[in-house]
Coordinates of C-alpha atoms in Angstrom, one line a residue:
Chain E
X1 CA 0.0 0.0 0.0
X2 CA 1.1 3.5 -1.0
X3 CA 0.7 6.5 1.5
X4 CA 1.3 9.6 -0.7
X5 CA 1.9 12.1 1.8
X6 CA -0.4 14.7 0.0
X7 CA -3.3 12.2 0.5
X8 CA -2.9 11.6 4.5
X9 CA -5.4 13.1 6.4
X10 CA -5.2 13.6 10.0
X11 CA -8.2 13.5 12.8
X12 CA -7.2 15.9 16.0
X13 CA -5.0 13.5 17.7
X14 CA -3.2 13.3 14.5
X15 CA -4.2 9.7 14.0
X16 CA -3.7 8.8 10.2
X17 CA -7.8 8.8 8.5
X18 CA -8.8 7.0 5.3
X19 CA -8.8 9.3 2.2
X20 CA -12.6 10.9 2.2
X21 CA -14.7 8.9 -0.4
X22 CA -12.2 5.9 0.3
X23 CA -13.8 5.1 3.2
X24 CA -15.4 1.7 4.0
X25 CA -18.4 3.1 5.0
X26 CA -19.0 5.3 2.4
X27 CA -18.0 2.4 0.0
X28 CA -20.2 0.0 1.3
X29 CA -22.9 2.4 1.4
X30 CA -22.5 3.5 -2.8
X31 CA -22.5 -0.6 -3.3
X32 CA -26.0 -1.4 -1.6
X33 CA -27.5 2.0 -2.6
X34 CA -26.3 0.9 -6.4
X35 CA -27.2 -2.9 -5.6
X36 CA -31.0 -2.0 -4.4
X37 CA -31.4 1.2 -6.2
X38 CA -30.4 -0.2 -10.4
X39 CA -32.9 -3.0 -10.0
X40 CA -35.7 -0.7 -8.7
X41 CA -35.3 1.8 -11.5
X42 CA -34.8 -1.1 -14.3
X43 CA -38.3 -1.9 -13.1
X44 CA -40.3 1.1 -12.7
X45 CA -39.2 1.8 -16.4
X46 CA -40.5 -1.6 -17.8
X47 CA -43.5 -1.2 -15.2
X48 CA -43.8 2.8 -16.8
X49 CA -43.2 2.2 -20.4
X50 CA -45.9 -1.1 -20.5
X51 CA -48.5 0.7 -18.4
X52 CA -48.0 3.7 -20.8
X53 CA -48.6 1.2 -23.9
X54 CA -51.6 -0.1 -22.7
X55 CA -53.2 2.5 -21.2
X56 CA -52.5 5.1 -24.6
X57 CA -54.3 2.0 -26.1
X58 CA -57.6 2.2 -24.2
X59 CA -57.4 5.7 -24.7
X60 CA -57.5 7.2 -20.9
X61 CA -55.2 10.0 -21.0
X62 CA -56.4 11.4 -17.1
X63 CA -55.7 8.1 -16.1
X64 CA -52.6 7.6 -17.6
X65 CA -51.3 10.9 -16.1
X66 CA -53.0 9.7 -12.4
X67 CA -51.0 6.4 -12.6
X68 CA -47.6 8.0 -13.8
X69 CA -48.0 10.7 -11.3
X70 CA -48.5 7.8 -8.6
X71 CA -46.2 5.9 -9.8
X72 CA -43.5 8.6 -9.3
X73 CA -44.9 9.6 -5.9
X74 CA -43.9 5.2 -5.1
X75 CA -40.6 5.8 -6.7
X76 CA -39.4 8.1 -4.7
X77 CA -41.0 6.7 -1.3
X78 CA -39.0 3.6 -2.2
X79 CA -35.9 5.1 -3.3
X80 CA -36.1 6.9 0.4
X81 CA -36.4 4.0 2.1
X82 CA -33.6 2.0 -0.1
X83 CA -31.3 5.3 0.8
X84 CA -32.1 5.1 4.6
X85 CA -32.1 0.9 4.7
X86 CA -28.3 2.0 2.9
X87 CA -27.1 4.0 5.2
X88 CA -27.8 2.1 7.9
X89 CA -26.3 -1.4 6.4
X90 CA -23.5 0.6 5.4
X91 CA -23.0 2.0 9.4
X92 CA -23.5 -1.3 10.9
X93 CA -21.3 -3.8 8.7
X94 CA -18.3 -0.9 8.1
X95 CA -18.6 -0.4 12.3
X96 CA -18.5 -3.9 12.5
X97 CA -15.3 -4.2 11.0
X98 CA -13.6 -0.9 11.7
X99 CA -13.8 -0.6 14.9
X100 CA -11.6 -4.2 15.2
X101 CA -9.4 -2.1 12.5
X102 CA -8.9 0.6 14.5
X103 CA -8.4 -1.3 17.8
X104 CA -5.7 -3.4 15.7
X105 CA -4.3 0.2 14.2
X106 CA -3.8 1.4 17.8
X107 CA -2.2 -1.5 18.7
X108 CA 0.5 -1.7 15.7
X109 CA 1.0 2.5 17.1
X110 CA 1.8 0.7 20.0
X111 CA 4.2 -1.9 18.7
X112 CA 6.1 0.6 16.6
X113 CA 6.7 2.8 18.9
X114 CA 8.5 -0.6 20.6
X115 CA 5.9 -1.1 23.5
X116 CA 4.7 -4.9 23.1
X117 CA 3.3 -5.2 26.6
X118 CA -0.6 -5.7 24.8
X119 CA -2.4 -9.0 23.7
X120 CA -6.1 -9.0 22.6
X121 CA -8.9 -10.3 24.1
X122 CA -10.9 -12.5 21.2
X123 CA -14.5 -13.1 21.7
X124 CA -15.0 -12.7 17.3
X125 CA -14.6 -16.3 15.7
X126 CA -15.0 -14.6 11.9
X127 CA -12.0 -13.9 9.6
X128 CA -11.1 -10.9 12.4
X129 CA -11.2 -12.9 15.0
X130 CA -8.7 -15.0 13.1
X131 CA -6.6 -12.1 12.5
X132 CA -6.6 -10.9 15.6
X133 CA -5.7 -14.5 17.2
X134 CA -2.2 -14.3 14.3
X135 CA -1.6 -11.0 15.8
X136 CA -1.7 -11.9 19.5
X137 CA 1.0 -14.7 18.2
X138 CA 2.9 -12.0 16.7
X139 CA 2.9 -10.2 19.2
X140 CA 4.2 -12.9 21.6
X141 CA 7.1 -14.0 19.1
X142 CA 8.4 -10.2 18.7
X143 CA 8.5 -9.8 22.2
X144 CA 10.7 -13.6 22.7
X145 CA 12.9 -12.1 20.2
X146 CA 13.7 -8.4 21.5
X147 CA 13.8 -10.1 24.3
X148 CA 16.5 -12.1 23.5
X149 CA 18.4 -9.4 21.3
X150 CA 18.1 -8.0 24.3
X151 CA 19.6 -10.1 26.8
X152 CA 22.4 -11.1 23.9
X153 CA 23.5 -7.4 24.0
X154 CA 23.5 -7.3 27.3
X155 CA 25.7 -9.6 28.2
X156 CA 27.9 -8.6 24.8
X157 CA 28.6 -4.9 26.4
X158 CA 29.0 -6.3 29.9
X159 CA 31.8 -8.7 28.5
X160 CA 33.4 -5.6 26.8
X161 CA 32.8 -3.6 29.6
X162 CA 34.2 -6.2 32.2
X163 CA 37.1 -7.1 29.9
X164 CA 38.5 -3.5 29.4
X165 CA 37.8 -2.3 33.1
X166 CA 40.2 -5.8 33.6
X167 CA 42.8 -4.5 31.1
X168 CA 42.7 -0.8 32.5
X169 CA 44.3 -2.0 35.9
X170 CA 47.4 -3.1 34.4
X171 CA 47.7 -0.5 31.9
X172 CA 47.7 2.0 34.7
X173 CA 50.2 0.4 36.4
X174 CA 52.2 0.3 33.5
X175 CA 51.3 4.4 32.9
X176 CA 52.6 5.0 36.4
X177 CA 55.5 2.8 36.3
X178 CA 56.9 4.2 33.0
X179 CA 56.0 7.4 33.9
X180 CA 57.6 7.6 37.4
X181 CA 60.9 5.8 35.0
X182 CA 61.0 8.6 32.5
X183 CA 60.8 11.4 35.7
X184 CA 63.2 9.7 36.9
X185 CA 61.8 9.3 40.1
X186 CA 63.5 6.0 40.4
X187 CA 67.1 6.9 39.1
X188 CA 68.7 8.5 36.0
X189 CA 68.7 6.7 32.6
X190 CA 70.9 6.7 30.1
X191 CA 69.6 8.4 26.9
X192 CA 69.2 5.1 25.4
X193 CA 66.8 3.8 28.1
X194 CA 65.6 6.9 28.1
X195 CA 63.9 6.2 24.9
X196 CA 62.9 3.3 24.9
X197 CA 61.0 4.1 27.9
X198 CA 59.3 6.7 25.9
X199 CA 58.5 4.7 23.3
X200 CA 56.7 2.2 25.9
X201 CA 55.2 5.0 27.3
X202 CA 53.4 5.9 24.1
X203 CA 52.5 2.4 23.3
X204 CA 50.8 2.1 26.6
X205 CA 49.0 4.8 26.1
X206 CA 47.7 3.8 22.6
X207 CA 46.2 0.2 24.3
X208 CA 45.0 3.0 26.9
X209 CA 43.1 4.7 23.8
X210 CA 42.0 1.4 22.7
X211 CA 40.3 0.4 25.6
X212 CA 38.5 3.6 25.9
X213 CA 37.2 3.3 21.8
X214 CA 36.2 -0.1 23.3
X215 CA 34.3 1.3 26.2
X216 CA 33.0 4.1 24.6
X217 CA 31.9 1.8 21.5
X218 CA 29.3 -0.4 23.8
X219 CA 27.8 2.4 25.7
X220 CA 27.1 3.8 22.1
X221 CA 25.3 0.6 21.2
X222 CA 23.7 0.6 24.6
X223 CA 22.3 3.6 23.9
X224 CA 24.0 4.9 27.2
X225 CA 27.0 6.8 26.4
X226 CA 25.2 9.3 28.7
X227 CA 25.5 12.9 26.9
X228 CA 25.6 16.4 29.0
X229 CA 24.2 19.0 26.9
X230 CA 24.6 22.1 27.8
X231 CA 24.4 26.3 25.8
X232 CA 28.3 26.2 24.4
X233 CA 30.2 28.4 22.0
X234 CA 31.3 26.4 19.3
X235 CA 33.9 28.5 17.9
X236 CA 35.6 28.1 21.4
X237 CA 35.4 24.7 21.5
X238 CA 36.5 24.2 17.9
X239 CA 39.7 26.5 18.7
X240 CA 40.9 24.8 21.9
X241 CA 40.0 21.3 20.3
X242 CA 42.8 22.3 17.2
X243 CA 45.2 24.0 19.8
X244 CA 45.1 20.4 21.6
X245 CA 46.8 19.2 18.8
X246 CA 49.3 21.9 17.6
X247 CA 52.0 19.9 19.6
X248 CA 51.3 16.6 17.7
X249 CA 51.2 18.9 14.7
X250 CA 54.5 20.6 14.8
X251 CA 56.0 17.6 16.0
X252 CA 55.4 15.9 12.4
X253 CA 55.7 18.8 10.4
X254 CA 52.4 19.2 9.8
X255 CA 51.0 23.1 9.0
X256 CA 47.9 22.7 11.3
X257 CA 45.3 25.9 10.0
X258 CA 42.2 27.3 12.0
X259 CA 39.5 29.6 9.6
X260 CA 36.6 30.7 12.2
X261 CA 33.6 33.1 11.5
X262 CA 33.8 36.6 12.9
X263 CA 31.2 36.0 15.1
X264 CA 30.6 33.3 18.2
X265 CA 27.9 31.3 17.6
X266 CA 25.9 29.1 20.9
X267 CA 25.2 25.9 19.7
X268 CA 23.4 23.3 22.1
X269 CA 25.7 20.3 22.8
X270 CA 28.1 18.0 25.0
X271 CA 31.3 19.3 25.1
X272 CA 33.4 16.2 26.0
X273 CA 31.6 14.5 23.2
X274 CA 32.0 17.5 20.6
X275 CA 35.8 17.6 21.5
X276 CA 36.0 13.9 21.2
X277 CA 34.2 13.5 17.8
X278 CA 36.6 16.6 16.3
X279 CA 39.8 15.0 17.8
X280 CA 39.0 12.0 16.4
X281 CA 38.9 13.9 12.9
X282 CA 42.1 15.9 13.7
X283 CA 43.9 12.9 14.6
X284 CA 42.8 10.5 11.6
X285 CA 43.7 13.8 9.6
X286 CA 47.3 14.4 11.0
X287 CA 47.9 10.5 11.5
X288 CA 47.5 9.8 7.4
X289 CA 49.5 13.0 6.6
X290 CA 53.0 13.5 6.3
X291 CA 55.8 16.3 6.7
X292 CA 55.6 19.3 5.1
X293 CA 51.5 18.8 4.5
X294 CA 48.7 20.8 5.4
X295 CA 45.8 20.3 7.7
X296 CA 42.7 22.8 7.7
X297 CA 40.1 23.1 10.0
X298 CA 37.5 25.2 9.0
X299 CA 33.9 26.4 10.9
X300 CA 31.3 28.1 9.0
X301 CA 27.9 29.3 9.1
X302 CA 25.2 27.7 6.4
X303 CA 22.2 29.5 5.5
X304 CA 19.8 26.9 7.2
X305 CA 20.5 27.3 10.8
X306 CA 23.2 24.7 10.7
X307 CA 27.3 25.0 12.2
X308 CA 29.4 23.5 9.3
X309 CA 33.0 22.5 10.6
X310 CA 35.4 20.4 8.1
X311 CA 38.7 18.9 9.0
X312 CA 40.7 18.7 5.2
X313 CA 44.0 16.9 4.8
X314 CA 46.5 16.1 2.0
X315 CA 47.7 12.8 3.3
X316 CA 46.6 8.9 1.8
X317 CA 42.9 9.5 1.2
X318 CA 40.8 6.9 0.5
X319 CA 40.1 4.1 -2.1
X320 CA 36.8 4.2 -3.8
X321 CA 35.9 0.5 -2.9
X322 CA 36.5 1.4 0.8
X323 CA 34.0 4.9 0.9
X324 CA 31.5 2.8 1.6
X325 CA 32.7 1.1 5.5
X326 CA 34.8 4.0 6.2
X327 CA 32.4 5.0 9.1
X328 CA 31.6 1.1 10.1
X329 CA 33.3 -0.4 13.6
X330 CA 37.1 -1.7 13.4
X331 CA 36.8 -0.7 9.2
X332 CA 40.5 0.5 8.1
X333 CA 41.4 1.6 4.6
X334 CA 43.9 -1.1 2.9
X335 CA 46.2 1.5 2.3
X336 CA 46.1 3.3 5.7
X337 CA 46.4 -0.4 7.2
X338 CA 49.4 -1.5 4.7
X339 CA 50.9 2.1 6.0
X340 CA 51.4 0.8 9.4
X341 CA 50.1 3.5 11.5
X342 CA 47.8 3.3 14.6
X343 CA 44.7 3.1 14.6
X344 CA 41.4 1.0 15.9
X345 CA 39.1 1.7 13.4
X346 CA 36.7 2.9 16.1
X347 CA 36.9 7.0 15.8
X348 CA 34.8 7.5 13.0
X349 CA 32.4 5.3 14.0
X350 CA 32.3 7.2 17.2
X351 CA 32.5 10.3 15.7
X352 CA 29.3 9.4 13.3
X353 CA 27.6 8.7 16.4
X354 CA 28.2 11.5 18.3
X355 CA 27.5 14.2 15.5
X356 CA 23.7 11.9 14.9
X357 CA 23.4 12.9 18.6
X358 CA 23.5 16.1 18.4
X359 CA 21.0 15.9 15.4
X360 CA 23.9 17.1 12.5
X361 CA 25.3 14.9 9.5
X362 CA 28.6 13.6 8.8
X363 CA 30.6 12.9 5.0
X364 CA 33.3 13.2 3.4
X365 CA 35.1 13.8 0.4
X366 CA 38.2 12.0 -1.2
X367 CA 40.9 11.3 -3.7
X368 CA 43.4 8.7 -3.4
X369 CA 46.8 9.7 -2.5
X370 CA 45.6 13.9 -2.2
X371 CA 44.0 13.9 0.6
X372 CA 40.5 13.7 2.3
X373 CA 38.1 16.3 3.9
X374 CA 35.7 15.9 6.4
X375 CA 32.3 17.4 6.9
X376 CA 30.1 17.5 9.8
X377 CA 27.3 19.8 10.8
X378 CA 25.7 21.2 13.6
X379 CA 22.2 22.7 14.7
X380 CA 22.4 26.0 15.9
X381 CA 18.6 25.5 17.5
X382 CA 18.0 23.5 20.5
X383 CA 15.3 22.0 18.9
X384 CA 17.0 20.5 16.2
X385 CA 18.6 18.4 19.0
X386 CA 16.9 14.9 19.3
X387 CA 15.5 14.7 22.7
X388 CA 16.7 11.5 23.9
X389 CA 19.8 9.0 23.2
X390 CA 19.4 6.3 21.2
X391 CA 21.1 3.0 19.9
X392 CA 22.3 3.6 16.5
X393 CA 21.1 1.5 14.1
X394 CA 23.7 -1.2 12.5
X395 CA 25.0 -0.4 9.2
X396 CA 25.6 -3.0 6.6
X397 CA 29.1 -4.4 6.1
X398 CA 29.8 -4.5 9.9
Chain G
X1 CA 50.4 29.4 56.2
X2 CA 51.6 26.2 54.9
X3 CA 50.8 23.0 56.9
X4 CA 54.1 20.7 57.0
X5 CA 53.7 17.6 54.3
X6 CA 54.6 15.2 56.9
X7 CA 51.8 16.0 59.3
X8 CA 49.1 15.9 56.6
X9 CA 48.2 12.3 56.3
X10 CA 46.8 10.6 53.2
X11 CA 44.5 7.6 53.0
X12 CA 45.0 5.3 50.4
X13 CA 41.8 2.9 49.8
X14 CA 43.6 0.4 46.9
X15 CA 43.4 -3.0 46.1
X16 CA 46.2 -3.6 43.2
X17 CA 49.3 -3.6 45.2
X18 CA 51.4 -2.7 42.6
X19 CA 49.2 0.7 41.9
X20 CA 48.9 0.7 45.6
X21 CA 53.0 0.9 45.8
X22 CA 53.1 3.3 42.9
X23 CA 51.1 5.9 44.3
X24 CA 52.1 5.9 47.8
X25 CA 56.2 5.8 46.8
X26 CA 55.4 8.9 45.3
X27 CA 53.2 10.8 48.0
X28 CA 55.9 9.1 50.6
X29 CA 58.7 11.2 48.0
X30 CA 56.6 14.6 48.2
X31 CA 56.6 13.9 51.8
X32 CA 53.2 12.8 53.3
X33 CA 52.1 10.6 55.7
X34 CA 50.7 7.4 53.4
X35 CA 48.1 5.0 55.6
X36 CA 47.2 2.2 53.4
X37 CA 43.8 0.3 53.2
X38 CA 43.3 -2.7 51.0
X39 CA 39.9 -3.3 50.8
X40 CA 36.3 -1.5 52.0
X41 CA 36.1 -2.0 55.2
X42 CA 40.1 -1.1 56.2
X43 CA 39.6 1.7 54.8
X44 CA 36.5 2.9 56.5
X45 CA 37.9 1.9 59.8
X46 CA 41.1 3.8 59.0
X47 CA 39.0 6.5 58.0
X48 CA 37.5 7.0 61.0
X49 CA 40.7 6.3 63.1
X50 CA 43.1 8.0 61.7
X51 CA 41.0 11.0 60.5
X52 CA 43.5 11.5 57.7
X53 CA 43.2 15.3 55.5
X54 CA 42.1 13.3 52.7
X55 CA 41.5 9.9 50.7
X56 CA 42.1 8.6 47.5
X57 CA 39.5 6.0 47.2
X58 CA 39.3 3.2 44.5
X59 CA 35.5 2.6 43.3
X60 CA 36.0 -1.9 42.3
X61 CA 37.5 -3.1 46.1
X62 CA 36.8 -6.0 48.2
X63 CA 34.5 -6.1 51.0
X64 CA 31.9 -2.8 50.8
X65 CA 32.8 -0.7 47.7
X66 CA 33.7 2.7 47.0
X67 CA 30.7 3.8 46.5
X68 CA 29.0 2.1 49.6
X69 CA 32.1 3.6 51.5
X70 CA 31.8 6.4 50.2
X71 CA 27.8 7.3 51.4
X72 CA 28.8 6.0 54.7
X73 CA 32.0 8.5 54.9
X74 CA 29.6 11.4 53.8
X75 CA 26.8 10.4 56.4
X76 CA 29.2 10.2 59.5
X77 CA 29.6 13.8 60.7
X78 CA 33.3 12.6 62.3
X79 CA 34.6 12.3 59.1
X80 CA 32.3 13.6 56.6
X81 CA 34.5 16.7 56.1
X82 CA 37.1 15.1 54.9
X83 CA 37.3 15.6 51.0
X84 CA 37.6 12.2 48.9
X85 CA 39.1 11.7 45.6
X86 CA 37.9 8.8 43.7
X87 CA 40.8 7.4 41.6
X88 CA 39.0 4.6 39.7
X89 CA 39.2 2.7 36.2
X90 CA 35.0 3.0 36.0
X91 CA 35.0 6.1 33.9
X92 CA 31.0 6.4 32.7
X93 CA 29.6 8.9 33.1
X94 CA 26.7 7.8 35.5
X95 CA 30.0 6.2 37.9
X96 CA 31.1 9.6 37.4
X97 CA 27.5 11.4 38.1
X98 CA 27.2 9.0 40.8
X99 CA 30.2 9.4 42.7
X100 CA 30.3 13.3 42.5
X101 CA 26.1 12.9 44.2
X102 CA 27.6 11.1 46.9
X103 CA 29.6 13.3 47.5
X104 CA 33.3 13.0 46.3
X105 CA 35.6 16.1 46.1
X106 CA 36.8 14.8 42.6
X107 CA 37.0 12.2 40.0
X108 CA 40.1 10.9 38.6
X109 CA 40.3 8.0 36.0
X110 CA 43.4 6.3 36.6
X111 CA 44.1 5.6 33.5
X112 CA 44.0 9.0 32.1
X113 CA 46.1 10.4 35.1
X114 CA 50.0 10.3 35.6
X115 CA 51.2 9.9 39.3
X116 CA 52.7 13.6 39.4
X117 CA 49.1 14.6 38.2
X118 CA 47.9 12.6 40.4
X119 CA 50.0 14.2 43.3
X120 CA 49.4 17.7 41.8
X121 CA 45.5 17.6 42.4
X122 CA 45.9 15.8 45.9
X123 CA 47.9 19.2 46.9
X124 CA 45.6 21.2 45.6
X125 CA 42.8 20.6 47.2
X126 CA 44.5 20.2 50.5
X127 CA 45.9 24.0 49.4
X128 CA 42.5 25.0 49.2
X129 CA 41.0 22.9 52.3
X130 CA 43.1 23.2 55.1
X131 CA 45.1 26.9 54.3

């Protein structure tokens, strides 16, 4: 069934009504009005035209007009009483089976809006009846099955969550250790260990990184990452997020480039989250770029009332045949993968997810070998902001 | 006026030795007195013994846990002055929410924090508590 949306009529509640003249009441009543009505006029014609013949042939003409006159006068009593018999079929049998429509309409509100605590109570034992026994069943089946999904994805982001709260404990230790080594808080080093120590250092913190895309990765499917959202200025946020990473930046020989609009605009969003889902971005950007590029990060205003901020490198870019599961969990491009550098292949799944939140879009543009850029936008009205987390919705290819 | 290190004491609620060694070498280095509690309850009772100028307080321990300790702590008036850190792995933001409700002073992922850092906001807030 097609629903154009020009042809959707609404009652006061904004329940969804049938199209006027679509109805089943008003179709069943056209069908027994046509059903009892064609015969009755077929008739009074024959009836009319033979009275007519015989009576022109005895020659009455008074009495021929009395009789047609009458004979009218009958017509229309019985075409009254055909009309009122009509309607009133036409009330009773469409009732009969709307109002089990509507009660199963109401219920499917119900179920799509993922409430499936409701089973009918069937007295009918007609073809509704039937129906509304296969939807009771339905019913119960859905419910066994989100059940189940349920429970399944419980247990999946408890594991996760268990596992990396077990692998934090050691990789703090090893944070502290190495870190009270390389302030040498336990002795000098030689320059030699001295680097290597660092190098640990950084390694430890990358699993440390890991473990928090891991953590952060099943809240997000949990629908509980658990946002603050709070009046911010986003030019603010967008500067401090770049300066973050001027060090990494300069330390590659990277030219890292801020372009903000004159003017501070409040945007309606979680700060943490908005830093995290731009670092992300800078970091993927500076990561697959080497010495002597550029990176730009620019903010604009669009005409709608949307924050546009894009994150444009020169670095590897990405293959055509990978576009697709670039924003898909643990996805790395061949070439950034065959390139050695680090990486989960969690950020801009995170980053996706975060920018949905905060009711903006995400894409990107790319050429292999010159570079990539970045898109995302942002509402500048709180409304625009959807009102309540959600689970995101599995893409294909995962 | 600047309290002495050594007379400001510190109570350390941790379970991981090696973290608990870690931490407490380094206070020990910047010169405060370290007591050491290994699981809930030790630490509670050292809590209320040794009426130390502040905790650092581990969330996932043995016996009750941080956050069980840490309502109690906060609903004894003989030591519900005394400011907490949590220093924990949990970093979710309803632990977070959670803890700060109870009433901790601050929240400090472990991972995320070096030991000088570490050491850095432990004098702070003793700066701004007890001067």
């Amino acid at each position: 069934m097609f629903l154009g949306e020009r042809h959707i009529r609404m009652d006061r509640e904004g329940r969804i009504l049938p199209r006027m003249g679509k109805s089943l009441f008003v179709r069943l009543f056209f069908s027994l009005l046509s059903l009892a009505f064609i015969p009755m006029i077929l008739i009074g014609l024959f009836a009319w035209t033979t009275f007519q013949a015989l009576i022109s042939a005895s020659g009455g003409v008074s009495v021929s007009t009395e009789l047609s006159t009458n004979l009218i006068a009958q017509g229309i009593y019985i075409f009254l009483y055909i009309l009122l018999m009509a309607l009133f079929l036409a009330y009773v049998m469409s009732r009969s089976i709307t109002q089990s429509l509507r009660t199963l309409t109401g219920a499917v509100e119900q179920i799509t809006t993922g409430d499936l605590d409701l089973s009918f109570r069937i007295t009918r034992k007609d073809e509704i009846g039937i129906l509304g026994q296969f939807f009771n069943d339905m019913i119960r089946k859905l419910k066994e099955v989100t059940e189940r999904q349920q429970s399944i994805s419980k247990v999946k982001s408890e594991f996760i969550s268990i596992t990396a709260h077990q692998l934090r404990t050691p990789l703090s230790a090893m944070k502290w250790a190495l870190h009270l080594l390389e302030e040498g808080d336990l002795g000098k080093m030689n320059k030699k260990q001295e680097e290597i120590v660092r190098r640990t250092y950084e390694e430890n913190e990358r699993m440390i990184q890991l473990v928090n895309d891991l953590l952060n990765v099943a809240r997000i499917e949990e629908g509980r990452f658990g946002y603050n959202f709070s009046a911010l200025n986003i030019n603010e946020l967008v500067s401090s997020t770049v300066k973050e990473h001027e060090l990494m930046a300069s330390q590659k020989n990277i030219a890292l480039s801020l372009s903000l609009p004159p003017e501070p605009y409040t945007i309606f969003a979680d700060r943490e989250r908005l830093n995290l889902a731009l670092t992300n971005l800078i970091r993927n950007a500076l990561n697959y770029s080497v010495k002597g590029m550029q990176v730009s990060v620019v903010m604009q205003k669009l005409k709608e009332d949307y924050i546009q901020v894009s994150v444009a490198d020169q670095g590897l870019g990405i293959a055509d045949e990978d576009k697709e599961r670039i924003f898909s969990k643990f996805f790395r491009g061949a070439n950034v993968v065959k390139q050695e550098t680090a990486g989960s292949g969690l950020g801009l799944f995170i980053t996706r997810n975060i920018v949905a939140q905060h009711g903006g879009s995400i894409w990107f543009e790319s050429a292999l070998g010159k570079g990539t850029t970045f898109f995302f936008t942002l509402p500048l009205a709180k409304r625009l902001v959807p009102p309540s987390e959600h689970a995101p919705v599995e893409t294909a290819g995962i | 006026m600047t309290v002495p290190t050594d007379k400001i004491t510190i109570l350390l609620v941790e379970d991981d030795k090696f973290l608990r060694d870690l931490i407490s070498g380094k206070l020990k280095q910047e010169g405060y007195t370290v007591v050491e509690g290994v699981d809930g309850d030790e630490g509670l009772r050292l809590l209320k013994e040794k009426q130390p100028s502040i905790v650092l307080l581990d969330l996932v321990i043995p016996g009750i846990d941080g956050f069980e300790l840490l309502k109690t702590a906060k609903g004894d008036t003989s030591v519900s002055a005394i400011p907490i850190i949590v220093l924990s792995n949990l970093g979710a933001k309803e632990d977070i929410d959670k803890a700060m409700a109870l009433g901790a002073h601050d929240f400090l992922v472990k991972a995320h924090y070096t030991p000088a850092e570490i050491v850095q906001t432990v004098k702070d807030i003793i700066q701004k508590a007890y001067n």
